Amino acid sequence: MLILGIETSCDETAAAIIEAKNSRISILSDVVSSQVAKHKKFGGVVPQMAAGLHQKNIVKVLDQAFKKSKIRPSKIDLIAVTAGPGLIPALLVGVSAAKTLAWKWQKPIVGVNHMEGHVLSALISGKNFSAIGGSASGGQFSAFNLPALALLVSGGHTELVLIKKWLNYKIIGETRDDAAGEAFDKVGKMLGLGYPAGAKIEQLAKEGDSREFNFPSPMLKSNDYDFSFSGLKTAVLNQLKTLDKKSPGYIADIAASFQRAVIDVLVSKTVRAAKEYKTKTVIIGGGVAANETLCNQLRKELKKNLPEAKFLVPKKEYTGDNAAMMALAGYFRRKAGAAGEWEKVQADANMELK
Ligand code: KG4
Ligand code: ZN
């Protein structure tokens, strides 16, 4: 089966073509056109501008995806498009393009949840991979051992998702204010690092002392699995006001101490939830999953506390938004009977993961 994936939920215009033969998946093309350079000067994503740029680029990106894959459009069996969550003006561009193609080609289409794409991105271990785990039972196709727990951390989301049944999701914790990536970006702005700042903070943190500033890990001790990062951001701001800006190295110490506070709470709650639900697989996904310090600490703590659990981390190029993960989600959804006609697909900015 040949699947065309389309993603325009935020500031990446992306199209990918994958081929699925049962559990064997091949990525035939995977094109991502990032708008980050255009949004940079505004310090974040401007929704209307994102929509305008998606509109400008979507056909070009689709054309490249077809050229690279050497697949003729008439061969496509399924269209998978990100229907939400995301910025509505941005989502509408991809959804409209996908629906038009589905109508013109008379092909089934499925609107997929962006966060499900991030959950499944960790399965893409190369251009060819096998997406089958150990618990495929009763003819049901399951790519990893269940129950599984996913920590989704991006610029817009911070969620702990429990997966007891294949393609069934329950959010057991989420941020009450800023997302983890948003906190990295806001602190980066205070430090004059530009946008987005996550990767820069991680680099700087390598030269800093993570114990120099005793920033709080918010909600570390709370009984639930929720997160909060806005107080931490304020703590960094207050600390900055007291510092002598001329003293060298303070930025690296701030970066390291801030990153430690974020990572400590993400790791602690993920490990606690994994233990409570006795999860056999732990997955991380989203832009912040590119942070190796976070992944290494989580791997280490899981090994200590839940040595049997498998830990899946996406390849760096699949931590950010892409259409290959959406095509994969579309394939699994189609297998579960979800694809249909173009009339049924609607963009939904607040689409729930369930
Ligand atoms: O998933 P993503 O590409 O877009 C959204 O859907 O939000 O995530 C982007 C976020 C940004 O906030 C960026 O600063 C953050 O991921 N990020 C990182 C790192 N690389 C990207 N945060 C921490 N450490 C990194 N290495
Ligand atoms: Zn995303």
mmCIF file of C-alpha atoms and ligand atoms in Angstrom:
data_model
loop_
_atom_site.group_PDB
_atom_site.id
_atom_site.type_symbol
_atom_site.label_atom_id
_atom_site.label_comp_id
_atom_site.label_asym_id
_atom_site.label_seq_id
_atom_site.Cartn_x
_atom_site.Cartn_y
_atom_site.Cartn_z
ATOM 1 C CA MET A 1 0.000 0.000 0.000
ATOM 2 C CA LEU A 2 1.308 3.466 -0.921
ATOM 3 C CA ILE A 3 0.447 6.262 1.479
ATOM 4 C CA LEU A 4 0.831 9.993 0.932
ATOM 5 C CA GLY A 5 1.248 11.918 4.202
ATOM 6 C CA ILE A 6 0.657 15.669 4.499
ATOM 7 C CA GLU A 7 1.517 17.793 7.537
ATOM 8 C CA THR A 8 0.918 21.558 8.015
ATOM 9 C CA SER A 9 -0.105 21.872 11.684
ATOM 10 C CA CYS A 10 2.515 24.404 12.718
ATOM 11 C CA ASP A 11 5.509 25.861 10.884
ATOM 12 C CA GLU A 12 6.669 22.899 8.795
ATOM 13 C CA THR A 13 5.158 22.191 5.377
ATOM 14 C CA ALA A 14 5.732 18.470 4.878
ATOM 15 C CA ALA A 15 4.810 15.656 2.507
ATOM 16 C CA ALA A 16 6.008 12.052 2.496
ATOM 17 C CA ILE A 17 5.283 8.874 0.590
ATOM 18 C CA ILE A 18 5.661 5.571 2.380
ATOM 19 C CA GLU A 19 5.093 2.033 1.228
ATOM 20 C CA ALA A 20 3.652 -0.520 3.633
ATOM 21 C CA LYS A 21 3.707 -4.237 3.043
ATOM 22 C CA ASN A 22 2.147 -5.634 6.191
ATOM 23 C CA SER A 23 4.614 -4.686 8.889
ATOM 24 C CA ARG A 24 7.468 -3.743 6.505
ATOM 25 C CA ILE A 25 7.524 -0.006 5.930
ATOM 26 C CA SER A 26 9.696 1.922 3.475
ATOM 27 C CA ILE A 27 10.041 5.687 3.440
ATOM 28 C CA LEU A 28 10.162 6.493 -0.280
ATOM 29 C CA SER A 29 10.300 10.252 0.185
ATOM 30 C CA ASP A 30 10.113 12.624 3.101
ATOM 31 C CA VAL A 31 10.147 16.359 2.353
ATOM 32 C CA VAL A 32 10.065 19.013 5.081
ATOM 33 C CA SER A 33 10.111 22.715 4.263
ATOM 34 C CA SER A 34 10.710 24.619 7.499
ATOM 35 C CA GLN A 35 9.450 28.160 7.988
ATOM 36 C CA VAL A 36 11.496 28.699 11.120
ATOM 37 C CA ALA A 37 13.760 31.358 9.560
ATOM 38 C CA LYS A 38 10.691 33.437 8.656
ATOM 39 C CA HIS A 39 9.125 33.288 12.138
ATOM 40 C CA LYS A 40 12.431 33.901 13.924
ATOM 41 C CA LYS A 41 12.226 37.670 13.992
ATOM 42 C CA PHE A 42 8.825 37.504 15.694
ATOM 43 C CA GLY A 43 10.159 35.227 18.438
ATOM 44 C CA GLY A 44 7.579 32.501 17.733
ATOM 45 C CA VAL A 45 5.206 31.126 15.127
ATOM 46 C CA VAL A 46 2.787 33.697 13.651
ATOM 47 C CA PRO A 47 -0.310 31.667 12.637
ATOM 48 C CA GLN A 48 -1.432 33.778 9.653
ATOM 49 C CA MET A 49 2.093 33.921 8.294
ATOM 50 C CA ALA A 50 2.425 30.149 8.727
ATOM 51 C CA ALA A 51 -0.757 29.660 6.683
ATOM 52 C CA GLY A 52 0.492 31.984 3.946
ATOM 53 C CA LEU A 53 3.796 30.124 3.722
ATOM 54 C CA HIS A 54 2.080 26.703 3.704
ATOM 55 C CA GLN A 55 -0.053 27.917 0.835
ATOM 56 C CA LYS A 56 3.019 29.162 -1.007
ATOM 57 C CA ASN A 57 4.956 25.916 -0.499
ATOM 58 C CA ILE A 58 2.502 23.023 -0.303
ATOM 59 C CA VAL A 59 2.334 22.215 -4.012
ATOM 60 C CA LYS A 60 6.107 22.481 -4.353
ATOM 61 C CA VAL A 61 6.602 20.148 -1.382
ATOM 62 C CA LEU A 62 4.079 17.634 -2.777
ATOM 63 C CA ASP A 63 5.764 17.785 -6.176
ATOM 64 C CA GLN A 64 9.162 17.085 -4.579
ATOM 65 C CA ALA A 65 7.759 14.192 -2.555
ATOM 66 C CA PHE A 66 6.432 12.557 -5.743
ATOM 67 C CA LYS A 67 9.614 13.237 -7.732
ATOM 68 C CA LYS A 68 11.862 11.813 -5.005
ATOM 69 C CA SER A 69 9.742 8.707 -4.543
ATOM 70 C CA LYS A 70 9.404 8.106 -8.310
ATOM 71 C CA ILE A 71 5.784 7.185 -7.596
ATOM 72 C CA ARG A 72 3.055 8.343 -9.949
ATOM 73 C CA PRO A 73 0.132 10.064 -8.171
ATOM 74 C CA SER A 74 -2.312 7.524 -9.626
ATOM 75 C CA LYS A 75 -0.542 4.769 -7.618
ATOM 76 C CA ILE A 76 -1.345 6.288 -4.209
ATOM 77 C CA ASP A 77 -3.742 4.089 -2.181
ATOM 78 C CA LEU A 78 -4.342 6.355 0.805
ATOM 79 C CA ILE A 79 -3.943 9.996 1.818
ATOM 80 C CA ALA A 80 -3.154 10.733 5.475
ATOM 81 C CA VAL A 81 -3.347 14.342 6.593
ATOM 82 C CA THR A 82 -2.811 16.014 9.952
ATOM 83 C CA ALA A 83 -6.299 17.165 11.001
ATOM 84 C CA GLY A 84 -5.227 18.536 14.418
ATOM 85 C CA PRO A 85 -4.250 19.640 16.951
ATOM 86 C CA GLY A 86 -2.470 22.728 15.682
ATOM 87 C CA LEU A 87 -2.950 26.238 14.373
ATOM 88 C CA ILE A 88 -6.232 26.318 12.490
ATOM 89 C CA PRO A 89 -5.097 28.586 9.611
ATOM 90 C CA ALA A 90 -2.103 26.299 9.119
ATOM 91 C CA LEU A 91 -4.069 23.034 9.373
ATOM 92 C CA LEU A 92 -6.626 24.233 6.822
ATOM 93 C CA VAL A 93 -4.010 24.466 4.079
ATOM 94 C CA GLY A 94 -2.911 20.816 4.385
ATOM 95 C CA VAL A 95 -6.437 19.515 4.959
ATOM 96 C CA SER A 96 -7.803 21.404 1.936
ATOM 97 C CA ALA A 97 -4.987 20.168 -0.288
ATOM 98 C CA ALA A 98 -5.470 16.574 0.917
ATOM 99 C CA LYS A 99 -9.256 16.632 0.454
ATOM 100 C CA THR A 100 -8.919 18.046 -3.047
ATOM 101 C CA LEU A 101 -6.479 15.294 -4.007
ATOM 102 C CA ALA A 102 -8.709 12.610 -2.460
ATOM 103 C CA TRP A 103 -11.677 13.922 -4.461
ATOM 104 C CA LYS A 104 -9.731 14.230 -7.693
ATOM 105 C CA TRP A 105 -8.060 10.813 -7.383
ATOM 106 C CA GLN A 106 -11.090 9.106 -5.809
ATOM 107 C CA LYS A 107 -8.891 7.700 -3.027
ATOM 108 C CA PRO A 108 -9.602 7.109 0.666
ATOM 109 C CA ILE A 109 -8.389 9.754 3.072
ATOM 110 C CA VAL A 110 -7.835 9.743 6.819
ATOM 111 C CA GLY A 111 -7.456 12.761 9.103
ATOM 112 C CA VAL A 112 -4.800 11.881 11.669
ATOM 113 C CA ASN A 113 -3.920 13.306 15.063
ATOM 114 C CA HIS A 114 -0.562 15.094 15.087
ATOM 115 C CA MET A 115 0.268 13.745 18.549
ATOM 116 C CA GLU A 116 -0.324 10.170 17.400
ATOM 117 C CA GLY A 117 2.257 10.899 14.705
ATOM 118 C CA HIS A 118 4.735 11.935 17.419
ATOM 119 C CA VAL A 119 4.001 8.730 19.382
ATOM 120 C CA LEU A 120 4.692 6.577 16.323
ATOM 121 C CA SER A 121 7.721 8.558 15.098
ATOM 122 C CA ALA A 122 10.004 6.485 17.328
ATOM 123 C CA LEU A 123 9.236 3.427 15.184
ATOM 124 C CA ILE A 124 10.941 4.967 12.139
ATOM 125 C CA SER A 125 14.368 3.475 12.690
ATOM 126 C CA GLY A 126 15.569 3.963 9.111
ATOM 127 C CA LYS A 127 14.390 4.203 5.507
ATOM 128 C CA ASN A 128 13.169 0.599 5.814
ATOM 129 C CA PHE A 129 11.895 -0.782 9.059
ATOM 130 C CA SER A 130 9.639 -3.350 10.567
ATOM 131 C CA ALA A 131 6.764 -1.956 12.588
ATOM 132 C CA ILE A 132 5.786 -5.028 14.515
ATOM 133 C CA GLY A 133 6.264 -5.657 18.200
ATOM 134 C CA GLY A 134 5.813 -8.624 20.460
ATOM 135 C CA SER A 135 2.160 -8.359 21.274
ATOM 136 C CA ALA A 136 0.400 -8.607 17.935
ATOM 137 C CA SER A 137 -2.539 -10.689 18.993
ATOM 138 C CA GLY A 138 -5.894 -11.698 17.596
ATOM 139 C CA GLY A 139 -5.004 -10.365 14.174
ATOM 140 C CA GLN A 140 -4.518 -6.933 15.723
ATOM 141 C CA PHE A 141 -1.465 -5.128 14.563
ATOM 142 C CA SER A 142 0.597 -3.770 17.413
ATOM 143 C CA ALA A 143 3.967 -2.171 16.788
ATOM 144 C CA PHE A 144 5.216 -2.224 20.381
ATOM 145 C CA ASN A 145 4.603 -4.120 23.582
ATOM 146 C CA LEU A 146 1.684 -2.877 25.612
ATOM 147 C CA PRO A 147 0.943 -1.204 27.926
ATOM 148 C CA ALA A 148 3.105 1.627 26.684
ATOM 149 C CA LEU A 149 3.688 5.145 27.938
ATOM 150 C CA ALA A 150 4.599 8.097 25.724
ATOM 151 C CA LEU A 151 6.161 11.343 26.884
ATOM 152 C CA LEU A 152 5.305 13.909 24.208
ATOM 153 C CA VAL A 153 7.301 17.112 24.490
ATOM 154 C CA SER A 154 7.203 19.824 21.867
ATOM 155 C CA GLY A 155 6.781 23.564 21.436
ATOM 156 C CA GLY A 156 3.024 23.254 21.859
ATOM 157 C CA HIS A 157 2.516 20.147 24.010
ATOM 158 C CA THR A 158 3.743 18.345 27.103
ATOM 159 C CA GLU A 159 1.775 15.175 27.702
ATOM 160 C CA LEU A 160 2.115 11.782 29.305
ATOM 161 C CA VAL A 161 0.039 9.340 27.286
ATOM 162 C CA LEU A 162 -0.902 5.843 28.390
ATOM 163 C CA ILE A 163 -1.479 3.266 25.657
ATOM 164 C CA LYS A 164 -3.148 0.156 27.040
ATOM 165 C CA LYS A 165 -4.668 -0.895 23.734
ATOM 166 C CA TRP A 166 -3.159 -0.449 20.287
ATOM 167 C CA LEU A 167 -4.235 2.958 18.849
ATOM 168 C CA ASN A 168 -6.053 3.862 22.070
ATOM 169 C CA TYR A 169 -4.668 6.756 24.018
ATOM 170 C CA LYS A 170 -5.324 8.214 27.445
ATOM 171 C CA ILE A 171 -3.655 11.438 28.512
ATOM 172 C CA ILE A 172 -2.733 10.884 32.168
ATOM 173 C CA GLY A 173 -0.861 14.168 32.625
ATOM 174 C CA GLU A 174 -0.199 17.380 30.773
ATOM 175 C CA THR A 175 1.140 20.860 31.268
ATOM 176 C CA ARG A 176 -1.055 23.355 33.041
ATOM 177 C CA ASP A 177 0.613 26.319 31.346
ATOM 178 C CA ASP A 178 3.674 26.434 29.082
ATOM 179 C CA ALA A 179 4.830 23.436 27.078
ATOM 180 C CA ALA A 180 8.381 22.195 27.742
ATOM 181 C CA GLY A 181 9.650 23.436 24.358
ATOM 182 C CA GLU A 182 7.905 26.761 24.914
ATOM 183 C CA ALA A 183 9.760 27.112 28.239
ATOM 184 C CA PHE A 184 13.081 26.430 26.462
ATOM 185 C CA ASP A 185 12.175 29.066 23.855
ATOM 186 C CA LYS A 186 11.076 31.684 26.396
ATOM 187 C CA VAL A 187 14.159 31.231 28.561
ATOM 188 C CA GLY A 188 16.267 31.299 25.388
ATOM 189 C CA LYS A 189 14.721 34.645 24.515
ATOM 190 C CA MET A 190 15.665 36.027 27.959
ATOM 191 C CA LEU A 191 19.211 34.861 27.355
ATOM 192 C CA GLY A 192 19.289 36.461 23.906
ATOM 193 C CA LEU A 193 19.588 33.147 22.086
ATOM 194 C CA GLY A 194 16.916 33.773 19.417
ATOM 195 C CA TYR A 195 14.118 31.405 18.361
ATOM 196 C CA PRO A 196 13.839 28.450 18.659
ATOM 197 C CA ALA A 197 16.240 28.076 21.559
ATOM 198 C CA GLY A 198 15.969 24.457 22.737
ATOM 199 C CA ALA A 199 18.986 23.120 20.888
ATOM 200 C CA LYS A 200 21.068 26.198 21.783
ATOM 201 C CA ILE A 201 20.240 25.865 25.483
ATOM 202 C CA GLU A 202 21.239 22.211 25.387
ATOM 203 C CA GLN A 203 24.586 23.119 23.764
ATOM 204 C CA LEU A 204 25.263 25.936 26.237
ATOM 205 C CA ALA A 205 24.272 23.744 29.170
ATOM 206 C CA LYS A 206 27.167 21.403 28.367
ATOM 207 C CA GLU A 207 29.579 24.155 29.465
ATOM 208 C CA GLY A 208 27.586 25.208 32.517
ATOM 209 C CA ASP A 209 27.088 24.045 36.093
ATOM 210 C CA SER A 210 23.578 22.660 36.507
ATOM 211 C CA ARG A 211 23.737 23.111 40.311
ATOM 212 C CA GLU A 212 24.837 26.756 40.251
ATOM 213 C CA PHE A 213 21.250 27.994 40.460
ATOM 214 C CA ASN A 214 18.700 26.144 42.495
ATOM 215 C CA PHE A 215 15.745 26.563 40.140
ATOM 216 C CA PRO A 216 12.621 24.691 41.236
ATOM 217 C CA SER A 217 11.412 21.642 39.303
ATOM 218 C CA PRO A 218 7.755 22.629 39.396
ATOM 219 C CA MET A 219 5.229 20.020 40.557
ATOM 220 C CA LEU A 220 7.984 17.463 41.073
ATOM 221 C CA LYS A 221 6.325 16.282 44.262
ATOM 222 C CA SER A 222 2.678 16.585 43.179
ATOM 223 C CA ASN A 223 0.725 13.344 43.201
ATOM 224 C CA ASP A 224 -0.565 13.707 39.655
ATOM 225 C CA TYR A 225 1.259 13.502 36.328
ATOM 226 C CA ASP A 226 0.759 17.146 35.380
ATOM 227 C CA PHE A 227 3.492 19.644 34.615
ATOM 228 C CA SER A 228 3.918 23.405 34.931
ATOM 229 C CA PHE A 229 6.783 25.449 33.553
ATOM 230 C CA SER A 230 5.698 29.050 33.837
ATOM 231 C CA GLY A 231 6.921 29.458 37.450
ATOM 232 C CA LEU A 232 10.322 28.127 36.450
ATOM 233 C CA LYS A 233 10.486 30.683 33.666
ATOM 234 C CA THR A 234 9.746 33.458 36.205
ATOM 235 C CA ALA A 235 12.420 32.085 38.549
ATOM 236 C CA VAL A 236 14.959 32.323 35.724
ATOM 237 C CA LEU A 237 13.857 35.884 34.946
ATOM 238 C CA ASN A 238 14.186 36.920 38.615
ATOM 239 C CA GLN A 239 17.615 35.321 38.853
ATOM 240 C CA LEU A 240 18.758 37.140 35.719
ATOM 241 C CA LYS A 241 17.828 40.493 37.267
ATOM 242 C CA THR A 242 20.201 39.896 40.172
ATOM 243 C CA LEU A 243 23.195 38.884 38.090
ATOM 244 C CA ASP A 244 26.147 40.918 37.019
ATOM 245 C CA LYS A 245 25.841 40.494 33.280
ATOM 246 C CA LYS A 246 29.568 41.013 32.866
ATOM 247 C CA SER A 247 30.513 37.901 34.809
ATOM 248 C CA PRO A 248 31.520 35.335 32.211
ATOM 249 C CA GLY A 249 29.844 31.976 32.088
ATOM 250 C CA TYR A 250 26.636 32.939 33.832
ATOM 251 C CA ILE A 251 24.541 32.215 30.737
ATOM 252 C CA ALA A 252 25.838 28.641 30.541
ATOM 253 C CA ASP A 253 25.110 28.118 34.248
ATOM 254 C CA ILE A 254 21.580 29.486 33.833
ATOM 255 C CA ALA A 255 21.029 27.236 30.788
ATOM 256 C CA ALA A 256 22.341 24.160 32.607
ATOM 257 C CA SER A 257 20.383 24.841 35.810
ATOM 258 C CA PHE A 258 17.157 25.564 33.906
ATOM 259 C CA GLN A 259 17.554 22.452 31.762
ATOM 260 C CA ARG A 260 18.204 20.337 34.865
ATOM 261 C CA ALA A 261 14.989 21.600 36.471
ATOM 262 C CA VAL A 262 12.952 20.739 33.355
ATOM 263 C CA ILE A 263 14.558 17.343 32.834
ATOM 264 C CA ASP A 264 14.289 16.323 36.500
ATOM 265 C CA VAL A 265 10.519 16.752 36.509
ATOM 266 C CA LEU A 266 9.959 15.189 33.056
ATOM 267 C CA VAL A 267 12.050 12.141 33.952
ATOM 268 C CA SER A 268 10.711 11.747 37.481
ATOM 269 C CA LYS A 269 7.042 11.791 36.419
ATOM 270 C CA THR A 270 7.592 9.573 33.396
ATOM 271 C CA VAL A 271 9.400 6.943 35.466
ATOM 272 C CA ARG A 272 6.767 7.101 38.225
ATOM 273 C CA ALA A 273 3.952 6.637 35.690
ATOM 274 C CA ALA A 274 5.820 3.831 33.915
ATOM 275 C CA LYS A 275 6.173 2.021 37.246
ATOM 276 C CA GLU A 276 2.559 2.586 38.289
ATOM 277 C CA TYR A 277 1.173 1.284 34.999
ATOM 278 C CA LYS A 278 3.860 -1.401 34.623
ATOM 279 C CA THR A 279 4.523 -0.292 31.085
ATOM 280 C CA LYS A 280 6.520 -2.540 28.799
ATOM 281 C CA THR A 281 7.437 0.233 26.376
ATOM 282 C CA VAL A 282 8.301 3.863 27.036
ATOM 283 C CA ILE A 283 8.335 6.240 24.084
ATOM 284 C CA ILE A 284 9.487 9.819 23.784
ATOM 285 C CA GLY A 285 8.451 12.105 20.932
ATOM 286 C CA GLY A 286 8.264 15.738 19.795
ATOM 287 C CA GLY A 287 10.846 18.462 19.186
ATOM 288 C CA VAL A 288 12.239 18.375 22.754
ATOM 289 C CA ALA A 289 12.976 14.644 22.300
ATOM 290 C CA ALA A 290 15.972 15.891 20.280
ATOM 291 C CA ASN A 291 17.501 16.781 23.667
ATOM 292 C CA GLU A 292 20.082 14.064 24.300
ATOM 293 C CA THR A 293 20.584 15.061 27.928
ATOM 294 C CA LEU A 294 16.879 14.393 28.519
ATOM 295 C CA CYS A 295 16.885 11.095 26.617
ATOM 296 C CA ASN A 296 20.039 9.863 28.363
ATOM 297 C CA GLN A 297 18.716 10.685 31.827
ATOM 298 C CA LEU A 298 15.376 9.035 31.073
ATOM 299 C CA ARG A 299 17.112 5.934 29.682
ATOM 300 C CA LYS A 300 19.301 5.698 32.792
ATOM 301 C CA GLU A 301 16.420 6.086 35.242
ATOM 302 C CA LEU A 302 14.239 3.607 33.356
ATOM 303 C CA LYS A 303 17.048 1.080 33.362
ATOM 304 C CA LYS A 304 17.359 1.487 37.130
ATOM 305 C CA ASN A 305 13.637 1.420 37.926
ATOM 306 C CA LEU A 306 12.062 -0.655 35.168
ATOM 307 C CA PRO A 307 14.858 -2.687 33.550
ATOM 308 C CA GLU A 308 12.467 -4.786 31.463
ATOM 309 C CA ALA A 309 10.898 -1.800 29.705
ATOM 310 C CA LYS A 310 11.959 -0.968 26.179
ATOM 311 C CA PHE A 311 12.773 2.693 25.579
ATOM 312 C CA LEU A 312 12.080 4.065 22.086
ATOM 313 C CA VAL A 313 13.581 7.362 20.936
ATOM 314 C CA PRO A 314 12.979 8.760 17.443
ATOM 315 C CA LYS A 315 15.880 9.500 15.161
ATOM 316 C CA LYS A 316 16.717 13.209 15.354
ATOM 317 C CA GLU A 317 15.148 14.022 11.989
ATOM 318 C CA TYR A 318 11.856 12.543 13.193
ATOM 319 C CA THR A 319 11.682 14.414 16.512
ATOM 320 C CA GLY A 320 10.396 17.547 14.777
ATOM 321 C CA ASP A 321 7.282 17.784 12.637
ATOM 322 C CA ASN A 322 7.323 15.632 9.500
ATOM 323 C CA ALA A 323 4.865 13.871 7.221
ATOM 324 C CA ALA A 324 6.414 10.388 7.372
ATOM 325 C CA MET A 325 5.107 9.900 10.932
ATOM 326 C CA MET A 326 1.674 11.116 9.794
ATOM 327 C CA ALA A 327 1.648 8.690 6.853
ATOM 328 C CA LEU A 328 2.555 5.894 9.292
ATOM 329 C CA ALA A 329 -0.272 6.890 11.634
ATOM 330 C CA GLY A 330 -2.609 6.975 8.619
ATOM 331 C CA TYR A 331 -1.559 3.465 7.616
ATOM 332 C CA PHE A 332 -2.291 2.033 11.063
ATOM 333 C CA ARG A 333 -5.598 3.896 11.215
ATOM 334 C CA ARG A 334 -6.563 2.558 7.803
ATOM 335 C CA LYS A 335 -5.810 -0.957 9.000
ATOM 336 C CA ALA A 336 -8.128 -0.265 11.915
ATOM 337 C CA GLY A 337 -10.860 0.775 9.459
ATOM 338 C CA ALA A 338 -10.714 4.547 9.881
ATOM 339 C CA ALA A 339 -10.177 5.827 6.330
ATOM 340 C CA GLY A 340 -13.096 7.115 4.301
ATOM 341 C CA GLU A 341 -14.231 9.757 1.890
ATOM 342 C CA TRP A 342 -13.048 13.350 1.776
ATOM 343 C CA GLU A 343 -16.350 14.747 3.159
ATOM 344 C CA LYS A 344 -15.568 13.278 6.598
ATOM 345 C CA VAL A 345 -12.212 14.991 7.136
ATOM 346 C CA GLN A 346 -12.260 18.257 9.092
ATOM 347 C CA ALA A 347 -9.432 20.318 10.552
ATOM 348 C CA ASP A 348 -9.779 20.596 14.331
ATOM 349 C CA ALA A 349 -7.370 22.879 16.202
ATOM 350 C CA ASN A 350 -8.096 21.125 19.507
ATOM 351 C CA MET A 351 -8.379 17.554 18.253
ATOM 352 C CA GLU A 352 -8.174 15.202 21.211
ATOM 353 C CA LEU A 353 -5.828 12.255 21.334
ATOM 354 C CA LYS A 354 -7.920 9.210 22.202
HETATM 355 O O1 KG4 B 1 7.736 19.224 17.698
HETATM 356 P P1 KG4 B 1 8.322 20.528 17.292
HETATM 357 O O2 KG4 B 1 9.283 20.561 16.114
HETATM 358 O O3 KG4 B 1 7.204 21.575 16.945
HETATM 359 C C1 KG4 B 1 6.029 21.659 17.659
HETATM 360 O O4 KG4 B 1 5.069 20.929 17.296
HETATM 361 O O5 KG4 B 1 6.025 22.443 18.633
HETATM 362 O O6 KG4 B 1 9.047 21.144 18.574
HETATM 363 C C2 KG4 B 1 9.739 22.354 18.570
HETATM 364 C C3 KG4 B 1 10.260 22.637 19.962
HETATM 365 C C4 KG4 B 1 10.820 24.047 20.124
HETATM 366 O O7 KG4 B 1 10.258 24.620 21.272
HETATM 367 C C5 KG4 B 1 12.314 23.804 20.296
HETATM 368 O O8 KG4 B 1 12.970 24.782 21.090
HETATM 369 C C6 KG4 B 1 12.341 22.444 20.948
HETATM 370 O O9 KG4 B 1 11.322 21.714 20.295
HETATM 371 N N1 KG4 B 1 13.635 21.760 20.814
HETATM 372 C C7 KG4 B 1 14.425 21.430 21.855
HETATM 373 C C8 KG4 B 1 15.604 20.844 21.304
HETATM 374 N N2 KG4 B 1 15.469 20.827 19.941
HETATM 375 C C9 KG4 B 1 14.250 21.387 19.667
HETATM 376 N N3 KG4 B 1 14.243 21.589 23.177
HETATM 377 C C10 KG4 B 1 15.232 21.158 23.990
HETATM 378 N N4 KG4 B 1 16.384 20.605 23.546
HETATM 379 C C11 KG4 B 1 16.617 20.421 22.222
HETATM 380 N N5 KG4 B 1 17.750 19.858 21.809
HETATM 381 ZN ZN ZN B 2 4.745 18.512 16.575
#
